[in-house]
Amino acid sequence: MSDDYKTNARTLMQGYCRVCPICNGRACIGEVPGMGGLGTAASFHNNISALQAVTLNMTALHSVTAPNTATTFLGTKLTFPVLAAPIGGAQFNMSKGFSEEDYIEAVLAGFEAEGSLGCTGDGVPPFIIDAAVASLAKHKGIPFIKPWEGKELYEKIDRVLETNPPAIGMDVDAAGLVTLRKMGRPVTPMDPGTLKDVIGYAHERKTPFIVKGIMTPLDAEKAIQSGADAIVVSNHGGRILDHCPGTAQVLPAIAKIVRHRIPIAVDGGVRTGTDVLKMLALGADVVLIGRPVSVASVGGGLQAVQSYCQTIKAQLTQAMLLTGVATIADITEDILYAKA
Ligand SMILES: Cc1cc2nc3c(=O)[nH]c(=O)nc-3n(C[C@H](O)[C@H](O)[C@H](O)COP(=O)(O)O)c2cc1C
């Protein structure tokens, strides 16, 4: 499949996303709801520029001929270290009339078919979680839930656990979401004691718990102390707080404090297999990709999502070849020329 799906997406996503040649947040400044970054979109832009500032040591004098992109994340074997980021609200962020069910179904089915996992989002209206649960019942994927309060939170956790997911997650940074505020359902930051209780609830049900929205070593440590089984280094694609650093900038210090105690996922501005390689070299175990997956799902459904995965996998393989790494475990900061 060529990039035809992008032409289709450009039409379908009119008013929400211009499907730019490089998805860098320049054309969609402040468009939240929509696909843009909040405010001046500095956080979105910083995600892109932080990755651009990382450069690679090219080497062609070695014996690696067929790099292997396979890895394992929280007990699930993946053919490549990339998951679809949780994204919800197709109708108000991407394309009026585009069904949430079709959106998430293509993402989960596409990543599953390519040997990885898609994640699902949450929010208001409830059709976001309804669509997620329906699709998770058919495909293996990881649901992310907002930090709702009390009974509502546990009811949502129970709902997604019924789909028997390999893990569940929470985007604790959702306290900054204007979309929730606009719909009269804001959420607040979560104190570590409450987080510990929530994670304990998941653990009693034998399910690993991922905390998404970590941008400092201190928060990474708090997440670990609260019992998190993995974290996602993320500024929500620049949609939560203006003027955050890029995730590639903060990742090395977070990896240093985590010391491989739990796996680290990261997202924000990852657009190519080379970007994936950079994030792994900076300390991540897996990478999440957001907006480009949405464009593929809206523009070409399952086929386009699969084709996008194949492209990223091929680019990653090529980048591993030219940096002389045979396996994902072999990727270290030694392949970096200059860090962000
Ligand atoms: C339209 C849109 C909706 C999103 N919805 C969610 C969500 O429901 N839950 C969540 O954890 N993150 C959500 N995110 C954030 C993504 O999971 C991810 O952190 C971000 O998109 C990564 O940056 P990238 O798009 O530059 O790859 C959303 C992002 C966008 C663009």
Short mmCIF file of C-alpha atoms and ligand atoms in Angstrom, two decimals:
data_model
loop_
_atom_site.label_atom_id
_atom_site.label_comp_id
_atom_site.label_asym_id
_atom_site.label_seq_id
_atom_site.Cartn_x
_atom_site.Cartn_y
_atom_site.Cartn_z
CA MET A 1 0.00 0.00 0.00
CA SER A 2 1.34 3.43 -0.91
CA ASP A 3 0.68 6.65 0.92
CA ASP A 4 -2.75 6.97 -0.79
CA TYR A 5 -4.42 6.76 2.59
CA LYS A 6 -2.94 10.16 3.41
CA THR A 7 -4.81 11.76 0.50
CA ASN A 8 -8.00 10.20 1.75
CA ALA A 9 -7.26 11.29 5.33
CA ARG A 10 -6.61 14.86 4.15
CA THR A 11 -10.18 14.98 2.86
CA LEU A 12 -11.80 13.16 5.75
CA MET A 13 -9.88 15.07 8.44
CA GLN A 14 -10.52 18.52 6.98
CA GLY A 15 -10.85 21.07 9.79
CA TYR A 16 -9.03 18.77 12.21
CA CYS A 17 -5.73 17.73 10.62
CA ARG A 18 -3.93 18.83 7.45
CA VAL A 19 -1.97 15.56 7.20
CA CYS A 20 1.29 17.45 6.70
CA PRO A 21 4.28 15.79 5.03
CA ILE A 22 5.93 15.82 8.47
CA CYS A 23 3.58 15.73 11.46
CA ASN A 24 5.31 18.34 13.63
CA GLY A 25 2.57 20.46 15.17
CA ARG A 26 3.34 23.58 13.10
CA ALA A 27 0.06 23.81 11.17
CA CYS A 28 -2.21 22.89 14.09
CA ILE A 29 -0.93 25.16 16.87
CA GLY A 30 -3.42 25.35 19.73
CA GLU A 31 -5.91 22.98 18.10
CA VAL A 32 -7.13 20.99 21.09
CA PRO A 33 -9.75 19.54 20.53
CA GLY A 34 -8.31 18.58 17.19
CA MET A 35 -4.93 16.97 16.54
CA GLY A 36 -2.67 19.84 17.61
CA GLY A 37 -0.68 20.88 20.64
CA LEU A 38 -2.01 23.02 23.47
CA GLY A 39 -1.39 26.79 23.59
CA THR A 40 1.69 27.74 21.58
CA ALA A 41 2.24 24.00 20.97
CA ALA A 42 5.77 24.39 22.39
CA SER A 43 5.58 20.95 24.03
CA PHE A 44 4.59 19.29 20.74
CA HIS A 45 7.35 21.19 18.91
CA ASN A 46 9.87 20.29 21.62
CA ASN A 47 9.04 16.60 21.19
CA ILE A 48 9.99 16.91 17.52
CA SER A 49 13.09 19.08 17.95
CA ALA A 50 14.43 16.98 20.85
CA LEU A 51 14.39 13.91 18.62
CA GLN A 52 15.91 15.85 15.75
CA ALA A 53 18.80 16.92 17.98
CA VAL A 54 19.77 13.29 18.60
CA THR A 55 22.17 12.02 15.95
CA LEU A 56 23.50 8.55 15.23
CA ASN A 57 26.92 6.97 14.77
CA MET A 58 26.76 5.32 11.37
CA THR A 59 28.85 2.20 10.93
CA ALA A 60 29.07 -0.18 8.01
CA LEU A 61 32.12 -2.13 9.13
CA HIS A 62 30.60 -4.95 11.19
CA SER A 63 29.01 -8.37 10.82
CA VAL A 64 25.34 -7.55 11.51
CA THR A 65 23.33 -8.44 8.40
CA ALA A 66 19.78 -9.15 9.58
CA PRO A 67 18.78 -7.15 12.68
CA ASN A 68 15.99 -8.65 14.76
CA THR A 69 13.38 -6.13 15.95
CA ALA A 70 11.54 -8.54 18.28
CA THR A 71 11.19 -7.78 21.97
CA THR A 72 8.95 -8.45 24.98
CA PHE A 73 6.86 -5.92 26.92
CA LEU A 74 5.19 -6.92 30.19
CA GLY A 75 5.16 -10.55 29.15
CA THR A 76 3.82 -10.00 25.62
CA LYS A 77 6.10 -10.85 22.71
CA LEU A 78 6.24 -8.12 20.07
CA THR A 79 7.70 -8.38 16.57
CA PHE A 80 8.83 -4.76 16.88
CA PRO A 81 9.07 -2.40 19.86
CA VAL A 82 6.26 -0.05 18.84
CA LEU A 83 2.70 0.18 20.17
CA ALA A 84 -0.14 2.42 19.05
CA ALA A 85 -0.57 5.22 21.62
CA PRO A 86 -3.97 5.45 23.30
CA ILE A 87 -6.05 7.97 21.39
CA GLY A 88 -9.74 8.63 21.82
CA GLY A 89 -12.37 11.01 20.53
CA ALA A 90 -12.24 10.33 16.78
CA GLN A 91 -15.42 12.33 16.20
CA PHE A 92 -14.26 15.54 17.87
CA ASN A 93 -10.49 15.28 17.33
CA MET A 94 -10.20 13.81 13.84
CA SER A 95 -13.23 13.74 11.66
CA LYS A 96 -16.87 14.55 12.26
CA GLY A 97 -18.90 11.46 11.66
CA PHE A 98 -15.96 9.08 11.81
CA SER A 99 -17.02 6.32 14.14
CA GLU A 100 -15.04 5.62 17.28
CA GLU A 101 -15.64 1.90 16.71
CA ASP A 102 -14.14 1.90 13.20
CA TYR A 103 -11.23 4.01 14.40
CA ILE A 104 -10.14 1.84 17.32
CA GLU A 105 -10.94 -1.43 15.56
CA ALA A 106 -8.48 -0.63 12.74
CA VAL A 107 -5.79 0.39 15.24
CA LEU A 108 -6.09 -2.69 17.47
CA ALA A 109 -6.55 -5.16 14.62
CA GLY A 110 -3.72 -3.60 12.61
CA PHE A 111 -1.14 -3.66 15.40
CA GLU A 112 -2.21 -7.15 16.43
CA ALA A 113 -1.84 -8.41 12.86
CA GLU A 114 1.68 -6.92 12.74
CA GLY A 115 2.66 -8.64 15.98
CA SER A 116 2.32 -5.80 18.43
CA LEU A 117 -0.34 -4.12 20.57
CA GLY A 118 -2.58 -1.12 20.22
CA CYS A 119 -3.66 0.92 23.22
CA THR A 120 -7.10 2.44 23.72
CA GLY A 121 -8.02 5.85 25.13
CA ASP A 122 -10.77 7.11 27.40
CA GLY A 123 -12.73 10.30 28.02
CA VAL A 124 -16.16 11.74 27.51
CA PRO A 125 -18.59 10.95 25.95
CA PRO A 126 -18.75 7.33 27.14
CA PHE A 127 -18.75 6.01 23.57
CA ILE A 128 -14.93 6.22 23.71
CA ILE A 129 -14.64 3.54 26.39
CA ASP A 130 -17.58 1.60 24.90
CA ALA A 131 -15.78 1.35 21.57
CA ALA A 132 -12.50 0.47 23.31
CA VAL A 133 -14.09 -2.36 25.30
CA ALA A 134 -15.85 -3.75 22.22
CA SER A 135 -12.61 -3.84 20.27
CA LEU A 136 -10.51 -5.13 23.18
CA ALA A 137 -12.91 -8.07 23.43
CA LYS A 138 -11.78 -9.05 19.92
CA HIS A 139 -8.13 -8.00 19.91
CA LYS A 140 -5.30 -8.04 22.41
CA GLY A 141 -4.54 -4.46 23.43
CA ILE A 142 -3.89 -2.22 26.43
CA PRO A 143 -6.66 0.05 27.73
CA PHE A 144 -5.73 3.39 29.30
CA ILE A 145 -8.23 4.92 31.70
CA LYS A 146 -8.46 8.50 32.92
CA PRO A 147 -7.88 9.17 36.63
CA TRP A 148 -11.60 9.34 37.49
CA GLU A 149 -12.59 9.52 41.10
CA GLY A 150 -13.93 6.80 43.40
CA LYS A 151 -16.60 4.42 42.20
CA GLU A 152 -16.49 5.52 38.57
CA LEU A 153 -12.80 4.69 38.33
CA TYR A 154 -13.19 1.19 39.72
CA GLU A 155 -16.24 0.55 37.53
CA LYS A 156 -14.21 1.46 34.47
CA ILE A 157 -11.29 -0.69 35.59
CA ASP A 158 -13.67 -3.63 36.08
CA ARG A 159 -15.10 -3.10 32.60
CA VAL A 160 -11.74 -3.17 30.84
CA LEU A 161 -10.48 -6.07 32.96
CA GLU A 162 -13.32 -8.18 31.61
CA THR A 163 -11.52 -8.11 28.25
CA ASN A 164 -8.53 -9.80 29.94
CA PRO A 165 -5.89 -7.32 28.75
CA PRO A 166 -2.15 -8.00 29.17
CA ALA A 167 -1.96 -4.75 31.22
CA ILE A 168 -4.01 -1.66 31.95
CA GLY A 169 -2.79 1.92 32.15
CA MET A 170 -3.75 5.35 33.38
CA ASP A 171 -2.85 8.72 31.83
CA VAL A 172 -2.32 10.54 35.12
CA ASP A 173 -1.49 13.73 33.21
CA ALA A 174 -5.13 14.03 32.07
CA ALA A 175 -5.62 16.66 34.77
CA GLY A 176 -4.49 19.13 32.13
CA LEU A 177 -6.97 18.10 29.45
CA VAL A 178 -9.07 20.98 28.16
CA THR A 179 -11.27 18.51 26.29
CA LEU A 180 -12.48 17.01 29.58
CA ARG A 181 -12.91 20.46 31.13
CA LYS A 182 -14.92 21.68 28.13
CA MET A 183 -17.25 18.71 28.54
CA GLY A 184 -17.73 19.44 32.24
CA ARG A 185 -15.78 16.39 33.42
CA PRO A 186 -12.32 17.56 34.53
CA VAL A 187 -10.08 15.19 36.47
CA THR A 188 -7.44 16.11 39.05
CA PRO A 189 -3.85 15.06 39.67
CA MET A 190 -3.56 11.82 41.58
CA ASP A 191 -1.83 11.61 44.94
CA PRO A 192 0.60 8.68 45.17
CA GLY A 193 -1.38 7.05 48.01
CA THR A 194 -4.51 6.84 45.86
CA LEU A 195 -2.44 5.62 42.93
CA LYS A 196 -1.02 2.85 45.12
CA ASP A 197 -4.57 1.71 46.00
CA VAL A 198 -5.60 1.71 42.33
CA ILE A 199 -2.51 -0.26 41.30
CA GLY A 200 -3.10 -2.68 44.19
CA TYR A 201 -6.64 -3.26 42.86
CA ALA A 202 -5.22 -4.20 39.43
CA HIS A 203 -2.58 -6.42 40.99
CA GLU A 204 -5.19 -8.30 43.04
CA ARG A 205 -6.72 -9.08 39.66
CA LYS A 206 -3.32 -10.24 38.34
CA THR A 207 -3.00 -7.39 35.86
CA PRO A 208 0.10 -5.21 35.42
CA PHE A 209 -0.43 -1.45 35.66
CA ILE A 210 1.20 1.25 33.51
CA VAL A 211 1.43 4.90 34.59
CA LYS A 212 1.42 7.29 31.61
CA GLY A 213 2.43 10.93 31.78
CA ILE A 214 5.82 10.84 33.51
CA MET A 215 8.16 13.73 32.70
CA THR A 216 10.56 13.86 35.68
CA PRO A 217 12.82 11.36 37.51
CA LEU A 218 10.93 12.21 40.74
CA ASP A 219 7.56 11.23 39.26
CA ALA A 220 9.13 8.05 37.84
CA GLU A 221 10.30 7.12 41.35
CA LYS A 222 6.87 7.95 42.80
CA ALA A 223 5.22 5.71 40.18
CA ILE A 224 7.59 2.86 41.04
CA GLN A 225 6.98 3.32 44.77
CA SER A 226 3.23 3.22 44.07
CA GLY A 227 3.71 -0.19 42.44
CA ALA A 228 3.70 0.67 38.71
CA ASP A 229 4.82 -2.17 36.45
CA ALA A 230 5.82 0.22 33.65
CA ILE A 231 5.75 3.94 32.93
CA VAL A 232 5.16 5.95 29.80
CA VAL A 233 7.39 8.99 29.52
CA SER A 234 4.95 11.35 27.85
CA ASN A 235 3.64 14.90 27.76
CA HIS A 236 0.46 13.64 26.05
CA GLY A 237 1.76 14.76 22.66
CA GLY A 238 1.97 18.35 23.94
CA ARG A 239 -1.75 18.55 24.74
CA ILE A 240 -1.59 19.01 28.52
CA LEU A 241 0.88 21.72 29.51
CA ASP A 242 2.53 24.25 27.21
CA HIS A 243 6.34 24.60 27.39
CA CYS A 244 7.31 21.13 28.50
CA PRO A 245 10.63 19.77 27.28
CA GLY A 246 10.61 17.13 24.58
CA THR A 247 10.30 13.58 25.87
CA ALA A 248 13.63 12.62 24.25
CA GLN A 249 15.24 15.30 26.43
CA VAL A 250 13.93 13.99 29.76
CA LEU A 251 14.16 10.27 28.94
CA PRO A 252 17.87 9.66 29.79
CA ALA A 253 17.59 11.08 33.32
CA ILE A 254 14.39 9.08 33.91
CA ALA A 255 16.03 5.88 32.60
CA LYS A 256 18.96 6.51 34.93
CA ILE A 257 16.75 6.63 38.02
CA VAL A 258 14.55 3.70 36.89
CA ARG A 259 17.66 1.48 36.47
CA HIS A 260 15.73 -1.25 34.61
CA ARG A 261 13.51 -1.92 37.65
CA ILE A 262 10.47 -1.62 35.37
CA PRO A 263 10.17 -1.16 31.59
CA ILE A 264 9.96 2.34 30.16
CA ALA A 265 7.72 3.28 27.27
CA VAL A 266 7.97 6.71 25.68
CA ASP A 267 5.96 8.75 23.18
CA GLY A 268 5.92 12.17 21.60
CA GLY A 269 6.96 13.08 18.09
CA VAL A 270 8.11 9.62 17.03
CA ARG A 271 7.61 9.55 13.27
CA THR A 272 10.08 7.06 11.79
CA GLY A 273 11.88 3.83 12.60
CA THR A 274 15.01 5.94 13.12
CA ASP A 275 13.15 7.91 15.80
CA VAL A 276 12.24 4.59 17.44
CA LEU A 277 15.91 3.58 17.47
CA LYS A 278 16.87 6.93 19.03
CA MET A 279 14.31 6.54 21.84
CA LEU A 280 15.55 3.03 22.61
CA ALA A 281 19.16 4.29 22.68
CA LEU A 282 18.10 7.06 25.08
CA GLY A 283 16.72 4.48 27.51
CA ALA A 284 13.24 3.35 26.43
CA ASP A 285 12.19 -0.30 26.13
CA VAL A 286 9.26 0.37 23.80
CA VAL A 287 7.86 3.35 21.95
CA LEU A 288 4.29 4.56 21.38
CA ILE A 289 3.24 6.40 18.24
CA GLY A 290 0.14 8.60 18.24
CA ARG A 291 -1.01 10.95 15.48
CA PRO A 292 0.45 9.14 12.44
CA VAL A 293 -1.42 6.00 13.48
CA SER A 294 -4.64 8.05 13.69
CA VAL A 295 -4.08 9.36 10.16
CA ALA A 296 -3.57 5.79 8.92
CA SER A 297 -6.69 4.53 10.68
CA VAL A 298 -8.94 7.34 9.43
CA GLY A 299 -7.48 7.43 5.91
CA GLY A 300 -7.15 3.73 5.14
CA GLY A 301 -8.43 1.60 8.02
CA LEU A 302 -6.87 -1.74 8.85
CA GLN A 303 -4.77 -1.98 5.68
CA ALA A 304 -3.20 1.43 6.19
CA VAL A 305 -2.45 0.77 9.86
CA GLN A 306 -0.73 -2.49 8.90
CA SER A 307 1.15 -0.78 6.11
CA TYR A 308 2.27 1.97 8.51
CA CYS A 309 3.55 -0.65 10.96
CA GLN A 310 5.47 -2.40 8.17
CA THR A 311 7.09 0.88 7.14
CA ILE A 312 8.22 1.66 10.71
CA LYS A 313 9.51 -1.90 11.12
CA ALA A 314 11.49 -1.70 7.86
CA GLN A 315 12.94 1.71 8.77
CA LEU A 316 13.94 0.45 12.22
CA THR A 317 15.60 -2.62 10.72
CA GLN A 318 17.56 -0.45 8.28
CA ALA A 319 18.60 1.97 11.04
CA MET A 320 19.75 -0.95 13.23
CA LEU A 321 21.76 -2.30 10.30
CA LEU A 322 23.57 1.01 9.77
CA THR A 323 24.28 1.45 13.48
CA GLY A 324 25.50 -2.15 13.80
CA VAL A 325 23.00 -3.52 16.31
CA ALA A 326 21.70 -7.07 15.89
CA THR A 327 18.93 -7.08 18.49
CA ILE A 328 16.80 -4.63 20.47
CA ALA A 329 18.76 -5.59 23.62
CA ASP A 330 21.97 -4.51 21.86
CA ILE A 331 20.75 -0.92 21.44
CA THR A 332 22.64 1.35 23.85
CA GLU A 333 23.66 4.98 24.00
CA ASP A 334 26.88 3.95 22.24
CA ILE A 335 25.06 4.31 18.91
CA LEU A 336 24.39 8.00 19.64
CA TYR A 337 26.71 10.71 18.37
CA ALA A 338 25.08 13.55 20.27
CA LYS A 339 22.27 13.40 22.76
CA ALA A 340 19.53 15.98 23.09
C1 LIG B 1 -6.41 13.38 19.42
C2 LIG B 1 -5.66 12.79 20.55
C3 LIG B 1 -6.35 12.09 21.54
C4 LIG B 1 -5.66 11.51 22.60
N1 LIG B 1 -6.34 10.77 23.54
C5 LIG B 1 -5.65 10.15 24.55
C6 LIG B 1 -6.33 9.32 25.50
O1 LIG B 1 -7.54 9.14 25.46
N2 LIG B 1 -5.58 8.75 26.46
C7 LIG B 1 -4.22 8.92 26.55
O2 LIG B 1 -3.57 8.35 27.44
N3 LIG B 1 -3.56 9.70 25.66
C8 LIG B 1 -4.24 10.30 24.66
N4 LIG B 1 -3.55 11.05 23.74
C9 LIG B 1 -2.07 11.16 23.83
C10 LIG B 1 -1.39 10.01 23.10
O3 LIG B 1 -1.58 8.80 23.75
C11 LIG B 1 0.14 10.21 22.99
O4 LIG B 1 0.66 10.48 24.27
C12 LIG B 1 0.58 11.30 22.02
O5 LIG B 1 -0.31 11.40 20.93
C13 LIG B 1 1.98 10.97 21.51
O6 LIG B 1 2.47 11.97 20.68
P1 LIG B 1 2.46 11.85 19.06
O7 LIG B 1 1.03 12.00 18.65
O8 LIG B 1 3.28 13.03 18.67
O9 LIG B 1 3.05 10.55 18.65
C14 LIG B 1 -4.24 11.66 22.68
C15 LIG B 1 -3.56 12.35 21.68
C16 LIG B 1 -4.25 12.90 20.61
C17 LIG B 1 -3.47 13.60 19.52
#
